mmCIF file of C-alpha atoms in Angstrom:
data_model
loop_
_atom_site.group_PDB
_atom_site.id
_atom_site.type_symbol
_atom_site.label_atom_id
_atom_site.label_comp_id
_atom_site.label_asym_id
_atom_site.label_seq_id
_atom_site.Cartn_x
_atom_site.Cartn_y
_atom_site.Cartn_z
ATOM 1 C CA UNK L 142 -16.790 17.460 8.775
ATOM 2 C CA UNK L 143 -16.211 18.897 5.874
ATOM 3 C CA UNK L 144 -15.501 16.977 2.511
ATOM 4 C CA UNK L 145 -11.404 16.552 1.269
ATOM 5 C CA UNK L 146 -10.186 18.997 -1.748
ATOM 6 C CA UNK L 147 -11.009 17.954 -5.070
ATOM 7 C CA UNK L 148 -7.741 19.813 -6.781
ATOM 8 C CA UNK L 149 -6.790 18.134 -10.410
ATOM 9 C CA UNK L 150 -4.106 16.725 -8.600
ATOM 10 C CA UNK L 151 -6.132 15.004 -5.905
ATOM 11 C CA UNK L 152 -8.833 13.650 -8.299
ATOM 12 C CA UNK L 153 -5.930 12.335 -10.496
ATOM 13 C CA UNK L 154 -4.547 10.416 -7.276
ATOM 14 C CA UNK L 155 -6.913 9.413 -4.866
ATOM 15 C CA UNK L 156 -10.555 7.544 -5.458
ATOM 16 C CA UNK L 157 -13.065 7.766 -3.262
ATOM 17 C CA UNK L 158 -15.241 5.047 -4.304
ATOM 18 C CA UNK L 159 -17.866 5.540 -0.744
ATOM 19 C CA UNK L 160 -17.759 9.273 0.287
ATOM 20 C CA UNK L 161 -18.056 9.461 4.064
ATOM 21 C CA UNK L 162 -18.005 12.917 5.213
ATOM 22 C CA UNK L 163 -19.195 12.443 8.794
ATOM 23 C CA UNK L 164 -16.320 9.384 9.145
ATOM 24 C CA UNK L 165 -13.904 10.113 12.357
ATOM 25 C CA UNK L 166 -10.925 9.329 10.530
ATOM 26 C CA UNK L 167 -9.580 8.306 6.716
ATOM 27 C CA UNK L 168 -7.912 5.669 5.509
ATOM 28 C CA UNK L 169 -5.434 5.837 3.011
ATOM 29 C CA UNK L 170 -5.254 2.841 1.063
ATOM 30 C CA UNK L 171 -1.958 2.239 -1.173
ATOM 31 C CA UNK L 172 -1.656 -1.000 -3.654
ATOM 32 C CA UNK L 173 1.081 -3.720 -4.418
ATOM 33 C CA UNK L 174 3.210 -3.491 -7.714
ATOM 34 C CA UNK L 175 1.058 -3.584 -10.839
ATOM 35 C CA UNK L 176 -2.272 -3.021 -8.392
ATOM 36 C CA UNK L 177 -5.075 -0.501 -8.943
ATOM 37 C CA UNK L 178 -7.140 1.560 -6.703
ATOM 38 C CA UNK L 179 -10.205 -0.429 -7.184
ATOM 39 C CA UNK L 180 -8.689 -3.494 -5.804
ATOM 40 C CA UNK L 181 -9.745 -1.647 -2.628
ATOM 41 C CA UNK L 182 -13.353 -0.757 -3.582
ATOM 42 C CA UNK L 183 -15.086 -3.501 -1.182
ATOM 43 C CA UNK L 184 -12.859 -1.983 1.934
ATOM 44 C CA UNK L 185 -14.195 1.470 1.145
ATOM 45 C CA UNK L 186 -17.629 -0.100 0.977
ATOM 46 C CA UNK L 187 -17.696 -2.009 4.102
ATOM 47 C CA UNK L 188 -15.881 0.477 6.253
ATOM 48 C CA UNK L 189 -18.415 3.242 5.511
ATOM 49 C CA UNK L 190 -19.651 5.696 7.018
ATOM 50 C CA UNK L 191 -17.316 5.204 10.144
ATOM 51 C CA UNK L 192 -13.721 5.301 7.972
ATOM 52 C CA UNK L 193 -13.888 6.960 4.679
ATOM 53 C CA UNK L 194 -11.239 5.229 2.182
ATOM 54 C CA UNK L 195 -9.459 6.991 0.330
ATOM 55 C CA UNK L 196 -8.021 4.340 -2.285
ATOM 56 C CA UNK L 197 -4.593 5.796 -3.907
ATOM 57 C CA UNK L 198 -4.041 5.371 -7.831
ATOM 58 C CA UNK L 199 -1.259 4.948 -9.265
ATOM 59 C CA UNK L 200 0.279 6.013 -13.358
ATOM 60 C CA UNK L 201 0.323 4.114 -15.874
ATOM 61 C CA UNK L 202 -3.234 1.946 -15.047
ATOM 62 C CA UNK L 203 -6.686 2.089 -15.426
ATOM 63 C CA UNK L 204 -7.582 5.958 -15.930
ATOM 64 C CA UNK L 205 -4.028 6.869 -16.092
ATOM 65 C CA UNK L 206 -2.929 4.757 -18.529
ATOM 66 C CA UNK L 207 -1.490 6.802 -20.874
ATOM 67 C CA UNK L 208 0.860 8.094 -18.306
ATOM 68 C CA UNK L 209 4.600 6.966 -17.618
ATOM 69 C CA UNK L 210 4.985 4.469 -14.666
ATOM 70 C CA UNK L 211 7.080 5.549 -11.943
ATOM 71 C CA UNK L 212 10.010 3.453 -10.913
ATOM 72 C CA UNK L 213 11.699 4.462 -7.916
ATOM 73 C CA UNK L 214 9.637 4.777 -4.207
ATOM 74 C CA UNK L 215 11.197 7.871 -3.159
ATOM 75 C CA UNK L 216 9.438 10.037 -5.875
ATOM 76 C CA UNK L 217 6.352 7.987 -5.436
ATOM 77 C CA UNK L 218 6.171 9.154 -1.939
ATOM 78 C CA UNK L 219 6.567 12.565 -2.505
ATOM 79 C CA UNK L 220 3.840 12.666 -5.059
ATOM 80 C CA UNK L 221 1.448 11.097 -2.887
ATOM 81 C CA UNK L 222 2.354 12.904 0.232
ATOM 82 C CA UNK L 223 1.725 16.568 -1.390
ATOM 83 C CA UNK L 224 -1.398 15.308 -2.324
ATOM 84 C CA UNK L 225 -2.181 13.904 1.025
ATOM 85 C CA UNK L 226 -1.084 16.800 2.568
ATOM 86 C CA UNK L 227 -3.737 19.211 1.165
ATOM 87 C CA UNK L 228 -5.718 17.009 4.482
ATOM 88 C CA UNK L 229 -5.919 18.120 7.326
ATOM 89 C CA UNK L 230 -9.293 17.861 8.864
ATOM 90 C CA UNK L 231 -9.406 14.535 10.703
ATOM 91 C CA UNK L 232 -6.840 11.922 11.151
ATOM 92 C CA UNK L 233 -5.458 9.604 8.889
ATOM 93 C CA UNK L 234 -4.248 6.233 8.907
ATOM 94 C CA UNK L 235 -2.275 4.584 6.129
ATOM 95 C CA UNK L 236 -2.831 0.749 4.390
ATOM 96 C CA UNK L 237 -0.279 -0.503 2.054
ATOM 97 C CA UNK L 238 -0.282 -4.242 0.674
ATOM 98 C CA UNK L 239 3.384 -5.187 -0.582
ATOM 99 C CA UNK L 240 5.314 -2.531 -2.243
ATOM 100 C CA UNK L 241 2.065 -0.164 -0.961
ATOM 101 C CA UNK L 242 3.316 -1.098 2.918
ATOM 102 C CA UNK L 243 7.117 0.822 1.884
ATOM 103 C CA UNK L 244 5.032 3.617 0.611
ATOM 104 C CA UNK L 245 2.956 3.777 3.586
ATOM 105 C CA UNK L 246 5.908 3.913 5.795
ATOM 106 C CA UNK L 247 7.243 6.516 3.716
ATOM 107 C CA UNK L 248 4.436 8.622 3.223
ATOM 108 C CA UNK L 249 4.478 8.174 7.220
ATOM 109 C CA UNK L 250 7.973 9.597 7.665
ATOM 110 C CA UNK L 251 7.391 12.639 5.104
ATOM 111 C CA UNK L 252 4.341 13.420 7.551
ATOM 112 C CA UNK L 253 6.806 13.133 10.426
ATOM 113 C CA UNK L 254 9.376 15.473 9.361
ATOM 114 C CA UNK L 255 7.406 17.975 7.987
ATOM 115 C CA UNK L 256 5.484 18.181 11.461
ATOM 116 C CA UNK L 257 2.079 16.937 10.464
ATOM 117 C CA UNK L 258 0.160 14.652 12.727
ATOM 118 C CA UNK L 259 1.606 10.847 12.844
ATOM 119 C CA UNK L 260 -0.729 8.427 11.122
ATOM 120 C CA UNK L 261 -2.937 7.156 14.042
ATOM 121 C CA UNK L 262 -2.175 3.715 12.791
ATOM 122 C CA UNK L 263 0.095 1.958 9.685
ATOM 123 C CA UNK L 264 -0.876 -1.268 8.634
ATOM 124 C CA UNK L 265 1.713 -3.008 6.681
ATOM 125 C CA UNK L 266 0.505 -6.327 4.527
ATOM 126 C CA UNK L 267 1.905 -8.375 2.925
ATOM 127 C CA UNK L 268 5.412 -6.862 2.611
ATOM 128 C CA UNK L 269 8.916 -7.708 5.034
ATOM 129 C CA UNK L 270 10.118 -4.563 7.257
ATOM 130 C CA UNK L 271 11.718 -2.183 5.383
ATOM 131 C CA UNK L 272 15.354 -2.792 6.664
ATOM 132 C CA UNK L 273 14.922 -6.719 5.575
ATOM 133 C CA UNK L 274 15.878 -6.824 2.015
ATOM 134 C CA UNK L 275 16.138 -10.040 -0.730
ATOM 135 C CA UNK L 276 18.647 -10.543 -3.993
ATOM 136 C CA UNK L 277 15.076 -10.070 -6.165
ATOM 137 C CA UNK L 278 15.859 -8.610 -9.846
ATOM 138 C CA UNK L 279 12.081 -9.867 -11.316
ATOM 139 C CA UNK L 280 12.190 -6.306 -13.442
ATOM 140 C CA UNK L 281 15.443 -7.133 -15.084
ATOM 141 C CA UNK L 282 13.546 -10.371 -16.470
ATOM 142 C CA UNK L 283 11.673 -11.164 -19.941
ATOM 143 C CA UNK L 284 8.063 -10.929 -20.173
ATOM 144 C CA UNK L 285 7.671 -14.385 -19.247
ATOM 145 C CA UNK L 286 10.062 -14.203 -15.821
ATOM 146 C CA UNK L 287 7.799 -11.341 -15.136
ATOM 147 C CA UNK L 288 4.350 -13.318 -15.418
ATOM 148 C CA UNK L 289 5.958 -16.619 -13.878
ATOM 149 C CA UNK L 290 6.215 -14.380 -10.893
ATOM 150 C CA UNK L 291 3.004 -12.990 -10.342
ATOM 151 C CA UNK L 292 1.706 -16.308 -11.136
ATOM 152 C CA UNK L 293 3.204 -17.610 -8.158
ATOM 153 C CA UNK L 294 2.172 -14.855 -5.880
ATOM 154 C CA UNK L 295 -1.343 -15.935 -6.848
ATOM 155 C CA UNK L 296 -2.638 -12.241 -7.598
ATOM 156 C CA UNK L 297 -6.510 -11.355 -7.622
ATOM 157 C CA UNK L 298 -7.067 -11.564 -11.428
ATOM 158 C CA UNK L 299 -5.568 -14.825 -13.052
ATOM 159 C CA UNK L 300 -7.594 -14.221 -16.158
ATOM 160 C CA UNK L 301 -5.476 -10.868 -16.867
ATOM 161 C CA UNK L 302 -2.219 -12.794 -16.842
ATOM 162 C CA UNK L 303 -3.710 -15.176 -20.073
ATOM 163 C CA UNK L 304 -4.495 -12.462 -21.992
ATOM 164 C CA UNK L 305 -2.464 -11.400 -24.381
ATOM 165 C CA UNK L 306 -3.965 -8.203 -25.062
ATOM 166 C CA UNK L 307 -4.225 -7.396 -21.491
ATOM 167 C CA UNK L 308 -0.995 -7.927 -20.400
ATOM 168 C CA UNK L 309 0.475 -5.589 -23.263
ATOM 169 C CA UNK L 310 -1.402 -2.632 -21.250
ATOM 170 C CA UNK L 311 -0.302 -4.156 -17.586
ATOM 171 C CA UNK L 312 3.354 -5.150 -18.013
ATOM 172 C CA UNK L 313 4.920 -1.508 -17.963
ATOM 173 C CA UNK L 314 3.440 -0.329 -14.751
ATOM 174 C CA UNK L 315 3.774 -4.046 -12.817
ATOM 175 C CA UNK L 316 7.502 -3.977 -14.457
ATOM 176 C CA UNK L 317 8.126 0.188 -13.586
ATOM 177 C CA UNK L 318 6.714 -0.585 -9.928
ATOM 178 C CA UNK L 319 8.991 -4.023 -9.617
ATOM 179 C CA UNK L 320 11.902 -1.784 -10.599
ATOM 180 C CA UNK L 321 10.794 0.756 -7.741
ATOM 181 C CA UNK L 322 10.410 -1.616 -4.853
ATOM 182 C CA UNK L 323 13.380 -4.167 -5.808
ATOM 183 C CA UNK L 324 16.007 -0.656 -5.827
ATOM 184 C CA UNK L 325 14.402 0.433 -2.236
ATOM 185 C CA UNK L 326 16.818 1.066 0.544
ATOM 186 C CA UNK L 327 15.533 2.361 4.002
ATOM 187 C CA UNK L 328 17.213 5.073 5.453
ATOM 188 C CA UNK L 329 18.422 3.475 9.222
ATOM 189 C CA UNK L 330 18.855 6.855 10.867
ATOM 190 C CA UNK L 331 14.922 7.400 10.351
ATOM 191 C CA UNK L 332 12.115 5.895 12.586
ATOM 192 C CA UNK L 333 8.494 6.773 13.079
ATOM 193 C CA UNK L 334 6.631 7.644 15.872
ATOM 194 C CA UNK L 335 3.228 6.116 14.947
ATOM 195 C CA UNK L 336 1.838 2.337 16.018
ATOM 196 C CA UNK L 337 2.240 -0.234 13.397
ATOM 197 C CA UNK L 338 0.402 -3.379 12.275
ATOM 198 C CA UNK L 339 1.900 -5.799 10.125
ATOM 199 C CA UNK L 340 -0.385 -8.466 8.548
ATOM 200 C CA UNK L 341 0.905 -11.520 6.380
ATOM 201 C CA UNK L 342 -0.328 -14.423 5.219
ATOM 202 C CA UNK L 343 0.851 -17.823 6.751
ATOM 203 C CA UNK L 344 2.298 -19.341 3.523
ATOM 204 C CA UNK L 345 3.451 -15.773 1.543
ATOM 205 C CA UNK L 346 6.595 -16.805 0.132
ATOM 206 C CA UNK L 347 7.613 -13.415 0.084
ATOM 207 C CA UNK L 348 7.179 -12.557 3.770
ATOM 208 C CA UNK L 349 8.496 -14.493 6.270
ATOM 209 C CA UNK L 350 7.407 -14.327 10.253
ATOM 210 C CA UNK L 351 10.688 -12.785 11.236
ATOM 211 C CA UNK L 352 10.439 -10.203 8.498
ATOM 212 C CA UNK L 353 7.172 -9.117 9.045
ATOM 213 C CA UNK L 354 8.557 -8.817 12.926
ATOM 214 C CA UNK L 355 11.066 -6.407 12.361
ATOM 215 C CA UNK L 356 8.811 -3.918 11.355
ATOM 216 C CA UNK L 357 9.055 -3.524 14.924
ATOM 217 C CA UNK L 358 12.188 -1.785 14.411
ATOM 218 C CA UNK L 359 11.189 0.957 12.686
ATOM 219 C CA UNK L 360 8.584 2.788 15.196
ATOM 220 C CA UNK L 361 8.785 4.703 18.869
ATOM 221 C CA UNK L 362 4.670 3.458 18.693
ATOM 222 C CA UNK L 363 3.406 -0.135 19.576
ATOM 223 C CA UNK L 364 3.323 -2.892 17.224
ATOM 224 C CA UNK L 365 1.530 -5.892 16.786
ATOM 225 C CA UNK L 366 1.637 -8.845 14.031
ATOM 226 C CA UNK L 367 -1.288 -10.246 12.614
ATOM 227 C CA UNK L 368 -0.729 -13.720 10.714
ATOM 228 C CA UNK L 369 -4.311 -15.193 8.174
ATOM 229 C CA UNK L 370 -4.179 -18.565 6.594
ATOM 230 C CA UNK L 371 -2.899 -17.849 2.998
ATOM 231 C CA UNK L 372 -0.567 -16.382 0.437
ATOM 232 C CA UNK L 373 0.852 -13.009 -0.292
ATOM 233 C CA UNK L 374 -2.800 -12.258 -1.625
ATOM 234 C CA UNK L 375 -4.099 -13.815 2.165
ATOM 235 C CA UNK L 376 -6.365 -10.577 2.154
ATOM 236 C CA UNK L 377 -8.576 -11.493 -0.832
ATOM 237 C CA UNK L 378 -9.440 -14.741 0.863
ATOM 238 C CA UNK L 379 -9.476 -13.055 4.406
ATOM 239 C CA UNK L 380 -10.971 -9.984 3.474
ATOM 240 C CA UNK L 381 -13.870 -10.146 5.761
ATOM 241 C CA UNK L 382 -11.289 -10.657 8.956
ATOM 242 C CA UNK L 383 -8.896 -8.127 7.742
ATOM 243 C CA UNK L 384 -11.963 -5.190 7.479
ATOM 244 C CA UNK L 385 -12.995 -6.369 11.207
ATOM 245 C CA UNK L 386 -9.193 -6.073 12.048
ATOM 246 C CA UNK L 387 -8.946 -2.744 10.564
ATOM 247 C CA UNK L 388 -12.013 -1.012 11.436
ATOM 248 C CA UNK L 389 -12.087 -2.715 15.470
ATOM 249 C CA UNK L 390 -8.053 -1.395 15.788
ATOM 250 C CA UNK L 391 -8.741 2.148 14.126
ATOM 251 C CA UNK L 392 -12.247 2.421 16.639
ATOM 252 C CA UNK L 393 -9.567 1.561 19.671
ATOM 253 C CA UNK L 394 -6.991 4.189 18.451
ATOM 254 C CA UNK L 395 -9.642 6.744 17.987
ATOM 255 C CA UNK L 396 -10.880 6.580 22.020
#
């Protein structure tokens, strides 16, 4: 197999923090609002060699810092779609966490109508089906409203959100991708083809059971609902069961 494309525009998108070039299939790894790519480092490292992650990177964080954030999911999906597209030697299956689960099924659908091979597999985390929607304005709020929130979601990195300093250089992109998820609208008259896996946390306040269900909805392909003791961060605490969830469904798919 040979290695994926290393254009500017690839290396500006996608990390690849375990390079598996012998891997059957990839797995496309997309974050929540305000996340980075290496908040999926330890999945690349414990799926190796038999999935090679491919951990997506968003503006406006980390290495990209200096860039502007982008605030609405339809442009976000087109940007990462060309750049998945350059792809096209072994299958692919897509992970989003929370806003990353919309892009994920929209990435999907680009691949679908421009007549590329279907995901083998979406997982959706952490985020209600697309067509389920909530009165939730947290980017029209102060600073304050804005950390309340992800204080209550119970992110991965509680320090960050006491320091000062820090949040100055996280607020724009967590506020620019709030603003992109909260304006989402589906469109109904589009469904995909490929299976889909939802995954939530018991006690997510942002996901409930029948929300995560209706992803259902939104596929020709099988789904199934996977439900871990936690919050709407259940995967850091589950981590271990989520990798054996994701590697022993992806080995099934690929027989």
């Amino acid at each position: 197999m040979t290695a994926p494309p290393r254009t500017a525009a690839f290396d500006k998108w996608v990390t690849i923090a375990t390079p598996s070039p012998q891997s059957a299939v990839r797995l496309v790894c997309l974050p929540h609002a305000g996340g980075s790519a290496s908040f999926f480092f330890p999945v690349s490292r414990a799926l190796a060699p038999r999935v090679e992650v491919l951990a997506v990177q968003y503006p406006a964080r980390q290495e990209r810092l200096r860039e502007p954030g982008i605030d609405n999911i339809p442009e976000y999906a087109d940007q990462i779609f060309a750049v998945l597209a350059e792809l096209d030697d072994k299958p692919l299956a897509l992970f989003g966490h929370s806003m990353g689960a919309i892009l994920a099924y929209e990435i999907a659908l680009r691949m679908q109508q421009a007549g590329r091979p279907a995901p083998v597999r979406l997982f959706a985390s952490g985020r209600r089906a697309p067509s389920r929607y909530r009165a939730e304005r947290i980017h029209e709020g102060t600073d304050a409203q804005v950390v309340a929130e992800l204080k209550r979601l119970g992110g991965p990195n509680p320090a960050l959100l006491a320091d000062p300093e820090m949040l100055e250089l996280i607020l724009p992109a967590v506020r620019s991708d709030y603003t992109a998820i909260e304006r989402y609208r589906h469109d109904p008259g589009r469904r995909l083809d490929c299976p889909i896996t939802a995954i939530v946390g018991d006690s997510d306040p942002r996901v409930s059971g029948d929300e995560a269900r209706a992803w259902a909805e939104h596929t020709e392909g099988s789904f199934d609902l996977k439900t871990f003791p936690g919050d709407h961060f259940y995967l850091v605490g589950q981590a271990r069961n989520v990798i054996v969830l994701i590697d022993r469904t992806l080995a099934i798919g690929m027989r």
